[in-house]
Coordinates of C-alpha atoms in Angstrom, one line a residue:
X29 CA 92.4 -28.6 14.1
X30 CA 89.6 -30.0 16.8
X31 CA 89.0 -33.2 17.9
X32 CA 85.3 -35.1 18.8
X33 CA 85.3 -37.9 20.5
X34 CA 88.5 -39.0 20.6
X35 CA 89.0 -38.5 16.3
X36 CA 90.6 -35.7 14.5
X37 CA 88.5 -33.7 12.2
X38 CA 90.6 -32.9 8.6
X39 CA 90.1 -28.9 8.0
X40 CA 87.9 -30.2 5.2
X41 CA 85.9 -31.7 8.1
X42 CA 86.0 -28.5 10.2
X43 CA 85.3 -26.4 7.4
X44 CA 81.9 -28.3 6.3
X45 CA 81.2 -28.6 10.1
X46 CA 81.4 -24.5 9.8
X47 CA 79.4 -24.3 6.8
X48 CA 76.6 -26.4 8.0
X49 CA 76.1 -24.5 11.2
X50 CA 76.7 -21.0 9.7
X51 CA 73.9 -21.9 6.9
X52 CA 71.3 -23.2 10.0
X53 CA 68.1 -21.5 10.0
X54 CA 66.9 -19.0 12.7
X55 CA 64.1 -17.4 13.3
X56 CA 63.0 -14.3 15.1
X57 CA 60.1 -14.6 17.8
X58 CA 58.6 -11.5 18.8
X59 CA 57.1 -11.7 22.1
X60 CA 53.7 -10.1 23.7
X61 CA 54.3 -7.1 25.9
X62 CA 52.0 -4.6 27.7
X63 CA 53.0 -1.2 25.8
X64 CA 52.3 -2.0 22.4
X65 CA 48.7 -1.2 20.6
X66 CA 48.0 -4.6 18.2
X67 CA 47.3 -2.2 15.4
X68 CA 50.9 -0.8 16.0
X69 CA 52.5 -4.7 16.0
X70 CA 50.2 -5.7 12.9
X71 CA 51.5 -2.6 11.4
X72 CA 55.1 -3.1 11.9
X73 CA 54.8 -6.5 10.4
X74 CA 53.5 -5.4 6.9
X75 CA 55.6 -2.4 7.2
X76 CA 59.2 -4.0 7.9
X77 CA 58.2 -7.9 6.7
X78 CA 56.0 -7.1 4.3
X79 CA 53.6 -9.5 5.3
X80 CA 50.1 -8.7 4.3
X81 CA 47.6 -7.6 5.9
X82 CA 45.9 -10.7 6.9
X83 CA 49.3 -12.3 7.6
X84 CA 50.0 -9.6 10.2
X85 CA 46.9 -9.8 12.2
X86 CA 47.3 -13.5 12.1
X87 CA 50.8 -13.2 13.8
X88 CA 49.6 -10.3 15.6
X89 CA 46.7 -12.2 17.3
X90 CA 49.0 -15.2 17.8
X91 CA 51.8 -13.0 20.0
X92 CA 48.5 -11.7 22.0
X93 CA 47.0 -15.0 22.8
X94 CA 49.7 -17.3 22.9
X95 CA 52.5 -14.7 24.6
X96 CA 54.9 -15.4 21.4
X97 CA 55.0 -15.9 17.3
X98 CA 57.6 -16.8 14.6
X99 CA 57.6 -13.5 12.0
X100 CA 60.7 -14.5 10.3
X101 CA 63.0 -17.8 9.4
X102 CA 66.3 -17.3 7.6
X103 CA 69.9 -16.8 7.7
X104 CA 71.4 -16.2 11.5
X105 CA 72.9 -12.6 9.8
X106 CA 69.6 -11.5 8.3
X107 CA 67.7 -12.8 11.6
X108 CA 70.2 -11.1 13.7
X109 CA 69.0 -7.6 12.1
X110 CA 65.4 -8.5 12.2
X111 CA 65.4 -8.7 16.0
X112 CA 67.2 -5.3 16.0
X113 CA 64.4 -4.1 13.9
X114 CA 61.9 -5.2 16.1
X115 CA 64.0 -3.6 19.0
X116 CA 64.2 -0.2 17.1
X117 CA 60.1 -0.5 16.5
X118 CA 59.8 -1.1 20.3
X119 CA 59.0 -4.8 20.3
X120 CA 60.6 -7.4 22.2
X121 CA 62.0 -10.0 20.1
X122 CA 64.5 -12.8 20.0
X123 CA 66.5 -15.1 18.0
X124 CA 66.2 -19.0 18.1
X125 CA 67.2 -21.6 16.0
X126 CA 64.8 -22.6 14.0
X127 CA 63.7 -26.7 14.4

């Protein structure tokens, strides 16, 4: 049992409180970095997300000009092994919670 604010939560309480911030969308931000050709990133993101081909330059051209770009929202889990995609691919990526 936890307490806010002075109350006691029920376990129903906790339990919905645990629910709500487990189903909380994230999404994975993959980041602009000197090494990478922008046909290789483009690439990766129709290979692994399946976006199409004018989907990935867009995000392609967004990490090069604005430093960053949101690939993917979903589930922290599915996020989670997105990012280690992108790491496995040799791209620098994160995980945020999405606003």
């Amino acid at each position: 049992m936890s307490s806010t604010a002075g109350s006691t939560l029920t376990q129903e309480e906790t339990d919905l409180h645990l629910s709500t911030v487990a189903a909380k969308p994230y999404q994975v931000v993959v980041w602009n970095d000197p090494v990478n050709l922008m046909s290789y990133v483009a690439w990766v993101f129709r290979s692994y997300f399946g976006h199409s081909k004018e989907k990935a330059k867009k995000l392609m051209l967004q990490v090069h000009q604005e430093g960053r770009a949101v690939v993917a929202t979903g589930p922290r889990e599915k996020a989670e092994r997105d990012v280690t995609a992108m790491h496995s691919y040799g791209l620098q990526a994160t995980l945020e919670e999405a606003d």
